[in-house]
XYZ file of C-alpha atoms in Angstrom:
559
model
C 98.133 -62.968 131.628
C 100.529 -60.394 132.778
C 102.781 -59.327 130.025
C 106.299 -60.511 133.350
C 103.618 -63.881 133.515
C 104.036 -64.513 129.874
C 107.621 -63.505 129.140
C 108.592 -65.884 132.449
C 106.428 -68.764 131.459
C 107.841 -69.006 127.885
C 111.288 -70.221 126.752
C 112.329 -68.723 123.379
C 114.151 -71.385 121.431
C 116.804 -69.948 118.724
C 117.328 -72.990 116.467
C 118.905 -72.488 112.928
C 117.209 -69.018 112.423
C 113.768 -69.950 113.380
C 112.022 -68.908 116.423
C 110.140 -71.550 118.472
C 108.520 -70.628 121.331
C 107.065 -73.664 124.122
C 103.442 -72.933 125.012
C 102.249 -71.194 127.797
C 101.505 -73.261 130.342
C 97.785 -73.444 131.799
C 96.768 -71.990 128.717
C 93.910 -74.369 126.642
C 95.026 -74.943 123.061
C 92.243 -73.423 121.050
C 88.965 -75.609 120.285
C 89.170 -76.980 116.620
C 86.845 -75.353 115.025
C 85.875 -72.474 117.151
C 83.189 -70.602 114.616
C 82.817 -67.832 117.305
C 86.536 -66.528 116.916
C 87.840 -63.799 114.263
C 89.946 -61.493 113.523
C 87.683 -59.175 113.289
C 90.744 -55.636 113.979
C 93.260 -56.811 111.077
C 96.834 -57.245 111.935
C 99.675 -54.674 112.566
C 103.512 -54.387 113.261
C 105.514 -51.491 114.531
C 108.458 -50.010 116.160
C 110.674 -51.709 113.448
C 114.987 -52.479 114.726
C 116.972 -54.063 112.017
C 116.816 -57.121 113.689
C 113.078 -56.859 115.322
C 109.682 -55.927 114.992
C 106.575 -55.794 116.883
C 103.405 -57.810 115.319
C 99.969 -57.312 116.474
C 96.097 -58.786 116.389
C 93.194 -59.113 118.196
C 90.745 -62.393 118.557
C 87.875 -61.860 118.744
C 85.121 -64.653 120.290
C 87.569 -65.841 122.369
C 86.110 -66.166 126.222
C 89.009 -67.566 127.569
C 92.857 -67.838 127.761
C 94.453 -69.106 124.397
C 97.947 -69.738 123.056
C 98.050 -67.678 119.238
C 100.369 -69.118 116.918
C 102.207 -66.207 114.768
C 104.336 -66.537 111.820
C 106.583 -64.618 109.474
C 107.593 -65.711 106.429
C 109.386 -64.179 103.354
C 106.580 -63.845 100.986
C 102.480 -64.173 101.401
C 102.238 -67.993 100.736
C 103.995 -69.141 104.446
C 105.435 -71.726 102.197
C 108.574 -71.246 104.056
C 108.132 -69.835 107.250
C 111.152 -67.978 108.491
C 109.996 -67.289 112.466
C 107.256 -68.551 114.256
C 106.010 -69.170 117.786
C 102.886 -69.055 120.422
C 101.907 -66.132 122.313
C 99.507 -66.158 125.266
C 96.539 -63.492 125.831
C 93.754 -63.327 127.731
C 91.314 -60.963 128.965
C 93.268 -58.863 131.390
C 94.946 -57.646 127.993
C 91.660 -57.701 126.062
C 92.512 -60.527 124.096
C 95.127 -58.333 121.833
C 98.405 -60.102 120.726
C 101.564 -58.717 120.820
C 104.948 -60.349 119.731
C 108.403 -58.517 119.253
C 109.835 -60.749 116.883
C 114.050 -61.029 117.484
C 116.649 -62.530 115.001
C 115.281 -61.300 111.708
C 117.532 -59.770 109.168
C 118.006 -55.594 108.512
C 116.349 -54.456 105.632
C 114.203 -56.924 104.745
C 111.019 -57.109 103.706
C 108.349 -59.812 105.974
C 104.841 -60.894 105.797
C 102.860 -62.018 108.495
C 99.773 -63.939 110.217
C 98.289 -64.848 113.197
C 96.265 -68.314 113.921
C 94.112 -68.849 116.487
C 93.266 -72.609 116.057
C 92.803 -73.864 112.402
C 91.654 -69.854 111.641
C 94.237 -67.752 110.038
C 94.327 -63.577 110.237
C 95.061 -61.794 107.311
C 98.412 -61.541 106.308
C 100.443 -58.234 106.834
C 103.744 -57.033 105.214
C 106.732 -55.147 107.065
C 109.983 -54.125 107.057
C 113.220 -53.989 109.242
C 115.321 -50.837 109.435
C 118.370 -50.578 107.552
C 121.646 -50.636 108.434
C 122.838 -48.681 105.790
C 120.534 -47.237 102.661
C 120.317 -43.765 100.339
C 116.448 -43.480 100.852
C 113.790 -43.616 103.348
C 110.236 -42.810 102.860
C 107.870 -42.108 105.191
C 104.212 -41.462 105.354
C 103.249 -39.087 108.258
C 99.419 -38.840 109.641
C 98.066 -37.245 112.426
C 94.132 -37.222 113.367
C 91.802 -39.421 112.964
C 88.466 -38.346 114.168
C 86.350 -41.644 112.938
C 82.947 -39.910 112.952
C 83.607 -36.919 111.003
C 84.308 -38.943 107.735
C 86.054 -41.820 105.727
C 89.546 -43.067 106.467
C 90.783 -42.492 102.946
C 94.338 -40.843 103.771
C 94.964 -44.443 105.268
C 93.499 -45.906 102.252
C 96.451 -43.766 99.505
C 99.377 -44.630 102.078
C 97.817 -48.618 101.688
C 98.327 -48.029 97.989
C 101.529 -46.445 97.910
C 104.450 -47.741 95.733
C 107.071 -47.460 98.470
C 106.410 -46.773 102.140
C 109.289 -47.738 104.233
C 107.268 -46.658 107.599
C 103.986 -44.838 109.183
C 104.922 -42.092 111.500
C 101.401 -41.647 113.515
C 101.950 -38.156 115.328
C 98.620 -38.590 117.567
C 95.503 -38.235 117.832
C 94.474 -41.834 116.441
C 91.093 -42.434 118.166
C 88.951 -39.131 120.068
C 87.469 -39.399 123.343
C 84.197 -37.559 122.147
C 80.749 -38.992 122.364
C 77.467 -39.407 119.772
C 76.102 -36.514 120.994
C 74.169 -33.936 118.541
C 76.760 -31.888 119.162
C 79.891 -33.618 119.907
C 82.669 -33.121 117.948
C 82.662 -34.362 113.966
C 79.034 -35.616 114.324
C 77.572 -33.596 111.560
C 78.976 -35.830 109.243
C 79.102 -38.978 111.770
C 75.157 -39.156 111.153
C 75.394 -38.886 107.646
C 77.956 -41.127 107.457
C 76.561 -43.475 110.241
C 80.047 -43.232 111.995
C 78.946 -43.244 115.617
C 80.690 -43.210 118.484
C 80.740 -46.604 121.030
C 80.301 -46.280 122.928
C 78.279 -43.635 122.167
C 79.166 -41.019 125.419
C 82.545 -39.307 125.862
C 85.167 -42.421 126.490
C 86.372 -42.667 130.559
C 86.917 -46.117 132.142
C 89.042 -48.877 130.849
C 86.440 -50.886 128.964
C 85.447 -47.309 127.189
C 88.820 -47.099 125.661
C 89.184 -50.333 124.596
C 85.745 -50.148 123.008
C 86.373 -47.535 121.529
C 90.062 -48.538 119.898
C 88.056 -51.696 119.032
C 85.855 -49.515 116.583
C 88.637 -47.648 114.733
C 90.649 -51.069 114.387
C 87.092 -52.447 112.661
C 88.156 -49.767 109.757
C 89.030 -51.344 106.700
C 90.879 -48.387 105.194
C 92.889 -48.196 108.813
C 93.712 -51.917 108.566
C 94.631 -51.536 104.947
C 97.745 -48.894 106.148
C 98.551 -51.158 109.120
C 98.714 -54.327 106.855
C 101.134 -52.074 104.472
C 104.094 -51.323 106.761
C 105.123 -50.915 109.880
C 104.174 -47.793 111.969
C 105.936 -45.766 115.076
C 103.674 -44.162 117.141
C 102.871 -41.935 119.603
C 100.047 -40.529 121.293
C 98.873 -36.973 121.249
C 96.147 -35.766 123.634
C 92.604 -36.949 122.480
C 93.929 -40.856 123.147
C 93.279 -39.456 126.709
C 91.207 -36.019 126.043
C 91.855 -33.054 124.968
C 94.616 -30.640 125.948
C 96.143 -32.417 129.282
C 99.118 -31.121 130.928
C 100.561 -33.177 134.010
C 97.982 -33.120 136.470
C 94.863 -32.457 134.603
C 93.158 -31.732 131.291
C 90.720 -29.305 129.950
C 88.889 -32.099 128.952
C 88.689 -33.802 132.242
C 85.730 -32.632 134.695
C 85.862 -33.133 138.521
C 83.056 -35.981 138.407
C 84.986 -38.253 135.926
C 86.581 -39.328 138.783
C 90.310 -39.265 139.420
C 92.481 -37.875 136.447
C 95.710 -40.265 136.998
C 92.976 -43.570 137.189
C 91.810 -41.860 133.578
C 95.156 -41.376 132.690
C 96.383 -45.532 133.393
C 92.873 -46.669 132.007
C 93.635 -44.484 128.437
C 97.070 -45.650 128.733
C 96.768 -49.616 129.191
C 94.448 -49.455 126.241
C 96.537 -47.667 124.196
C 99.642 -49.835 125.189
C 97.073 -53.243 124.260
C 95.751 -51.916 120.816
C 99.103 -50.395 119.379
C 101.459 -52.242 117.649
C 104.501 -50.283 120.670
C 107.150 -51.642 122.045
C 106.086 -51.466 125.319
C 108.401 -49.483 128.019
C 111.589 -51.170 129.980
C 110.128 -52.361 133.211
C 110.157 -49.734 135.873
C 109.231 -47.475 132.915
C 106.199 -45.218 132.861
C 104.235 -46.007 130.325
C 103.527 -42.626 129.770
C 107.402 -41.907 128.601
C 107.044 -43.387 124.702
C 110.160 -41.014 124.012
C 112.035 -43.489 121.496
C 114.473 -43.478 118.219
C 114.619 -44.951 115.230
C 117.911 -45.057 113.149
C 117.405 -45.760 109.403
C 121.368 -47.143 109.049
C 123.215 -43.479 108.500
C 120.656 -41.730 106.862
C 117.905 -40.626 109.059
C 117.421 -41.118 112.753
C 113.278 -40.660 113.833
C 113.252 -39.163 117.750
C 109.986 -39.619 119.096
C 108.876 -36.979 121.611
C 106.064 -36.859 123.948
C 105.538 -33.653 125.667
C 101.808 -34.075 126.740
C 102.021 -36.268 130.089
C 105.182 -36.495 131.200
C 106.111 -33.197 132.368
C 103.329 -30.488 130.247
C 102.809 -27.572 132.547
C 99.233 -26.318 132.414
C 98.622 -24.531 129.259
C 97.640 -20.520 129.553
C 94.448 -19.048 128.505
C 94.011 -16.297 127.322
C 90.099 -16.168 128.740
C 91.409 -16.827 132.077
C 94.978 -15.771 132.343
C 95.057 -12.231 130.081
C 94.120 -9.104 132.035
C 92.451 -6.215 131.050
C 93.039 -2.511 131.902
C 90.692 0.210 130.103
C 89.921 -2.148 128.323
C 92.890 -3.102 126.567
C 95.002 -6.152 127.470
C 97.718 -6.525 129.079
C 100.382 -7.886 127.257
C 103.209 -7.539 128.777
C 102.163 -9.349 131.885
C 100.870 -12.190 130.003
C 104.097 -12.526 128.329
C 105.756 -12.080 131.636
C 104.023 -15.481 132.457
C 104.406 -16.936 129.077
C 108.263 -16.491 129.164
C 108.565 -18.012 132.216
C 111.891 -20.252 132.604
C 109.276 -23.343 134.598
C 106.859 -23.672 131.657
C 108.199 -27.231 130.316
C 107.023 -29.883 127.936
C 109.512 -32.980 127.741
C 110.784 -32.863 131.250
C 114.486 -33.007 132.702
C 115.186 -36.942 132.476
C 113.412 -36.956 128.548
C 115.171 -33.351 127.396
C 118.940 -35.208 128.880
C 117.877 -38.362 126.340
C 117.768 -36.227 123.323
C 120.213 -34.440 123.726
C 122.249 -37.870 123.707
C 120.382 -39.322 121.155
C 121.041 -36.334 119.237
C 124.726 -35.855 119.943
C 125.429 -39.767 119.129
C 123.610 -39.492 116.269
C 125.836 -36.651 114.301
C 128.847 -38.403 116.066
C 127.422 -41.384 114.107
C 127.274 -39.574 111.242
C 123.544 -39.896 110.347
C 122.658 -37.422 107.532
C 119.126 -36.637 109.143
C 117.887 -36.252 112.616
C 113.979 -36.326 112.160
C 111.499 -35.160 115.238
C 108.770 -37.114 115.654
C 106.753 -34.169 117.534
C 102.957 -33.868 117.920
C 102.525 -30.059 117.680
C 103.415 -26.657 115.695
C 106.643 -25.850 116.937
C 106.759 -22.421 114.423
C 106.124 -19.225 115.563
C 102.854 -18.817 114.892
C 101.175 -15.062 116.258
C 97.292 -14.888 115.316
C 95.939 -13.516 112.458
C 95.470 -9.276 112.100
C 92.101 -9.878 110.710
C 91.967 -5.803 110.321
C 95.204 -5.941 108.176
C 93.514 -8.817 106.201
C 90.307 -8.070 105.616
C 90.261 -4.163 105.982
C 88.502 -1.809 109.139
C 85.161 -1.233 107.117
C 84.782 -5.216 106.394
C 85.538 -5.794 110.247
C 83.078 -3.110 111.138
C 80.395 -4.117 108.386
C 80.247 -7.610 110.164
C 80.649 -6.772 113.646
C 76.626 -4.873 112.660
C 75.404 -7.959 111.542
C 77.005 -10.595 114.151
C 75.413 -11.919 117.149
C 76.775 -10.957 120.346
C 79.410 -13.887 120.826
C 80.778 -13.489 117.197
C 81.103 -9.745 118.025
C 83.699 -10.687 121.360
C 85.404 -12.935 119.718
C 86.204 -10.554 116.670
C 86.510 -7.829 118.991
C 88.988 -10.311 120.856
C 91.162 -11.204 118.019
C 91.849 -7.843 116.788
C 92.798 -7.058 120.255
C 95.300 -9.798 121.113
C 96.575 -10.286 117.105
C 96.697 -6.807 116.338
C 100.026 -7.301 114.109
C 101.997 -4.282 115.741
C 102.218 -6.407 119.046
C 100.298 -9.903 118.076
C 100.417 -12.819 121.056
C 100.524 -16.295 119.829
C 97.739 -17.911 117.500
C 97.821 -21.614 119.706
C 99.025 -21.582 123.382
C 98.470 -25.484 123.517
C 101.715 -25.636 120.811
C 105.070 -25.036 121.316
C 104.139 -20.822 120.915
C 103.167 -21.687 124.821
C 105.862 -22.515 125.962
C 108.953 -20.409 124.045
C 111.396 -21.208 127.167
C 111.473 -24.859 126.615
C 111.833 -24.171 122.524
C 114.675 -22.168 122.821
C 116.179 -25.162 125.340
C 115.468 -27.452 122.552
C 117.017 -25.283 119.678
C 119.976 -24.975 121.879
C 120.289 -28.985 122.017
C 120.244 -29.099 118.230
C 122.500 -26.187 117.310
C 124.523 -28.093 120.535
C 124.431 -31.199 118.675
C 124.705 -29.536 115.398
C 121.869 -31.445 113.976
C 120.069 -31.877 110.769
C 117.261 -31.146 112.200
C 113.928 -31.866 110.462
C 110.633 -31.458 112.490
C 107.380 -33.235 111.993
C 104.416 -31.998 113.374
C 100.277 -33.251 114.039
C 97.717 -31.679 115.907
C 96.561 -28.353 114.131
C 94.673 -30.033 110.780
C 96.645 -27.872 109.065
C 99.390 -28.796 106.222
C 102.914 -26.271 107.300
C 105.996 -25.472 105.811
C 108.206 -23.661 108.249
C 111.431 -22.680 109.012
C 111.999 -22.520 112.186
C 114.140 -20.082 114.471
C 116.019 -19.162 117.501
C 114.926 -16.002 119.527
C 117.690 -14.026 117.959
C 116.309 -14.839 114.542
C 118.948 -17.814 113.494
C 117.647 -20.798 111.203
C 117.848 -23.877 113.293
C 115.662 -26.366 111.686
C 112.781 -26.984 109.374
C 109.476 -28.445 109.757
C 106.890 -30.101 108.020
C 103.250 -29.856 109.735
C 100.719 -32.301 108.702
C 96.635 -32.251 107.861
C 94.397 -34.302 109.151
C 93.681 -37.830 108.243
C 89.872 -36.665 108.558
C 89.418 -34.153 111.270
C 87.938 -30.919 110.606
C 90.356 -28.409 108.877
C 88.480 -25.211 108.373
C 86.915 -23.809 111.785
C 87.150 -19.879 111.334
C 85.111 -20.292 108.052
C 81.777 -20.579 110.044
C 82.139 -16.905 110.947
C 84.835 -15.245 109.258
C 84.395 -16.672 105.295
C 87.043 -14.480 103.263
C 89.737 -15.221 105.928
C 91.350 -17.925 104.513
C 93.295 -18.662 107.650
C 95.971 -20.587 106.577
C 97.054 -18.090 103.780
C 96.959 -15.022 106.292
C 99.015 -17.076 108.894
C 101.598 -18.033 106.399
C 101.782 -14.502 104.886
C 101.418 -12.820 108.038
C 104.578 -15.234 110.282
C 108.118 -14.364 108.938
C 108.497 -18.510 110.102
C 105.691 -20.021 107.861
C 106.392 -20.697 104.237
C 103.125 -21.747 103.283
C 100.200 -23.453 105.202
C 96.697 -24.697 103.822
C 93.272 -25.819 105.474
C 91.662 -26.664 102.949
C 92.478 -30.448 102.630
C 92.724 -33.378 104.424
C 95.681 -35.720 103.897
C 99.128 -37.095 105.328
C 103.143 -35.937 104.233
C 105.256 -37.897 102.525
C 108.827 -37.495 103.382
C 111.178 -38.426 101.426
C 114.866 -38.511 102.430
C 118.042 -38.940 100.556
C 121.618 -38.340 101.452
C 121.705 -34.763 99.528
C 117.824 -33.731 100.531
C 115.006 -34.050 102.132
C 111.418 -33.761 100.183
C 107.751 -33.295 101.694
C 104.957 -33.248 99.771
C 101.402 -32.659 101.231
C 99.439 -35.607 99.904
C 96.061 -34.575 99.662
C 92.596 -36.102 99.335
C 89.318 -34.837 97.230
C 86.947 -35.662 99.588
C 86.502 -37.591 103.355
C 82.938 -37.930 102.610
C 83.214 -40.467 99.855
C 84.618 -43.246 99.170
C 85.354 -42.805 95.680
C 87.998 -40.254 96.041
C 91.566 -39.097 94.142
C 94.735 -38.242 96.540
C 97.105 -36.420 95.064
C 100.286 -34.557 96.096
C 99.218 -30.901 96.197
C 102.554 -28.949 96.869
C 106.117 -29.868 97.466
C 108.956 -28.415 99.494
C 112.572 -29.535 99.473
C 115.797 -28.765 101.473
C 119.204 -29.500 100.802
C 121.360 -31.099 103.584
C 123.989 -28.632 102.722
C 122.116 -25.157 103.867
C 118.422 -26.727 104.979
C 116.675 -23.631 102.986
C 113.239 -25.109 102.671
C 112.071 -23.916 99.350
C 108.742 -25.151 98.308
């Protein structure tokens, strides 16, 4: 059932535009009526070429080996089906289905099924890239916590007019358990969103299980039925905040990290509708590009796995002396040239990609990136709220409020502030600058994308001597918590100090949960934060709560 098996046992017969494939040998044609088997996870496609696309289902109720006829046809009736063949699964991939469809035409629009037997999935539409348009529009997403409330960002880009792709930016499933306390499980028992399995996700089946409960989403199918989506993973597909060798999520008796690591990674790689890596390929490296004909190219980093350095902490790696900390040896180790996140062999492949690209004359190069890449120092919550406010609510906090205020006015004092988030790009400013020097290199048109922070950005980013190399767009969460400073510090309004406290930051709000949609033409590029009314509902409005445009003649973002 090996992926090599399946490619070796099949013959792919090209015959006047239609794609037959012979069935898998050994494998029993499906009982004919087998009640027991569904689709029970919808149907996706991703990682769309202009002549190729990647469809995916699951069966479930099936117990043993099976050929699964798929199909594509130009509209939803399969009166005339265009491409079809078998494809073999089993249980050493879980019983998911993945095809990458060959010999289609660019810029054209597909539906799609799966049968297992006489049952048919339900049907999916995509789209090829183009080999030469004036628009592209994308819907970006990033975290997905299931428990913590309704899928309803997925639901508005399922209902959108015109969605040429998905860009998922990571974070699609967590790795957290049921637990009182575990993470978005206030509103997981409200909701009755609970975790399975219901303790924090380690071994092979865990993962699976639980990529088999986010796939049993309706509002998540409904976005993967609508178009295709590129992918990558962020950190809680494995847990959260890994680096190379480890995570701080990952405890000594959860066995070996790397075995973690492969079993997160083979699930991911089964459940995802990825083109899975060249063989010889770690499947860790999901670096990739996209070229929407000379309009846009979408470079997909990773820069959690492959090469992360450990991330600094400022409870264990900032030192103290009378008291007061010591900055300048902390940013002594910050600065330091051997603090990477993409690696030698993946930092050589973009600058390629990049180079051909603008040779190519492609209007936009796009970064498919998972975190904040602006310079973001913390918040001077002195300067913001005022020294008698500060000192009125350090009285009347509990001890462990009191050190962390006491801690932030220390290390964000805004005469000498450190970094807000040393897990983003801010903790590592050697490999930045090495990547704004590739796109001033490359002279790109460089627009970055961002996930992680469950915060909505506009930034424009630059170099350490203050040039503008790029701008970048920072998306909300699909439902992951975006307030977490209101607990404690109410009249903050985090997002609003950040953005009018950072020279980079144009504007930045918490206060919603949502996706981008990024719109790109040949004269400029438009992002609007999509937002919706509620996560806790059902009945719900989204609605596109502020816009920012740049021109591909000076890339001012103005918004």
């Amino acid at each position: 059932g090996s992926l090599m098996g399946m490619v070796s046992r099949r013959k792919v017969l090209f015959a006047a535009g239609t794609i037959a494939a012979a069935p898998a040998l050994g494998a029993s044609a499906l009982p004919e009526t087998p009640a027991q088997v569904r689709f029970e996870h919808g149907i996706a496609s991703g990682d769309p070429l202009p002549d190729a696309i990647i469809l995916w289902t699951r069966i479930s109720g099936l117990e043993r080996a099976a050929d699964i006829t798929w199909q594509v046809s130009k509209d939803d009736s399969f009166a005339a089906i265009i491409a079809e063949g078998k494809v073999f699964t089993d249980a050493s991939r879980d019983y998911t289905v993945k095809v990458d469809v060959r010999g289609l035409m660019p810029d054209t629009g597909y539906h799609y099924r799966f049968l297992a037997g006489p049952i048919a999935s339900p049907v999916g539409r995509t789209r090829t890239l183009p080999l030469q348009t004036d628009k592209v529009v994308l819907a970006v997403v990033s975290c997905s916590l299931h428990p913590n409330g309704y899928f309803n960002a997925y639901r508005a880009i399922a209902d959108l007019d015109r969605v040429d792709a998905v860009v998922h930016l990571g974070d699609y499933i967590y790795e957290y358990g049921a637990g009182l306390t575990d993470y978005g499980m206030g509103n997981g028992r409200i909701l009755m969103r609970i975790p399975e399995p219901a303790h924090e996700i380690v071994s092979l089946a865990d993962y699976r299980t639980r990529h088999a409960q986010y796939k049993r989403d309706e509002d998540l199918q409904a976005a993967h039925a609508r178009a295709p989506w590129i992918c990558v993973f962020d950190d809680h597909e494995i847990c959260n905040n890994p680096w190379r060798d480890g995570a701080e999520n990952h405890q000594p008796d959860e066995g070996d990290w790397s075995v973690r690591k492969a079993a997160a990674l083979k699930a991911y790689s089964e459940w995802m509708p990825i083109r899975d890596p060249a063989p010889g390929k770690l499947r860790e490296a999901i670096y990739r590009s996209f070229r929407f004909g000379k309009l846009a190219e979408l470079v997909m980093l990773e820069s959690r796995l492959l090469a992360r350095t450990k991330q600094l902490d400022y409870a264990e790696d900032l030192t103290y002396a009378d008291g007061k900390p010591d900055k300048t040896t902390f940013r002594t180790k910050l600065n330091a040239d051997s603090r990477e996140l993409l690696g030698a062999e993946q930092r050589k492949w973009l600058q390629d990609t990049l180079s051909a690209s603008v040779r190519d004359g492609v209007t936009w190069q796009v970064l498919g990136n998972q975190i904040v890449m602006a310079r973001v120092n913390g918040p001077d919550i002195v300067k913001r709220l005022g020294p008698d406010a500060i000192n009125a609510l350090r009285a009347v906090s509990p001890e462990g409020v009191r050190k962390q205020l006491d801690t932030f006015t220390a290390l964000f004092d805004s005469a000498d502030p450190l970094p807000f988030n040393l897990d983003a790009w801010d903790g590592y400013p050697a490999e930045r600058e090495r990547l704004y020097t590739m796109l001033k290199t490359a002279q790109a048109r460089t627009v970055v994308v961002s996930g992680d922070s469950h915060c909505a950005w506009a930034n424009q980013l630059r170099d350490g001597v203050g040039q503008p190399v790029a701008v970048e767009l920072g998306v909300t969460a699909v439902t992951s918590p975006t307030r977490w400073l209101d607990s404690w510090l109410p009249n903050l309004q985090l997002a609003t100090t950040l953005a009018d406290q950072n020279e980079e930051i144009l504007a930045a709000d918490d206060a919603y949960n949502g996706f981008i949609r990024l719109t790109l033409t040949p004269e400029e590029m438009t992002g609007e934060w999509m937002s919706v009314s509620t996560i806790t509902s059902h009945q719900f409005t989204c609605f596109p709560q502020r816009k920012f445009s740049a021109k591909a003649a000076d890339m001012v973002l103005k918004g």
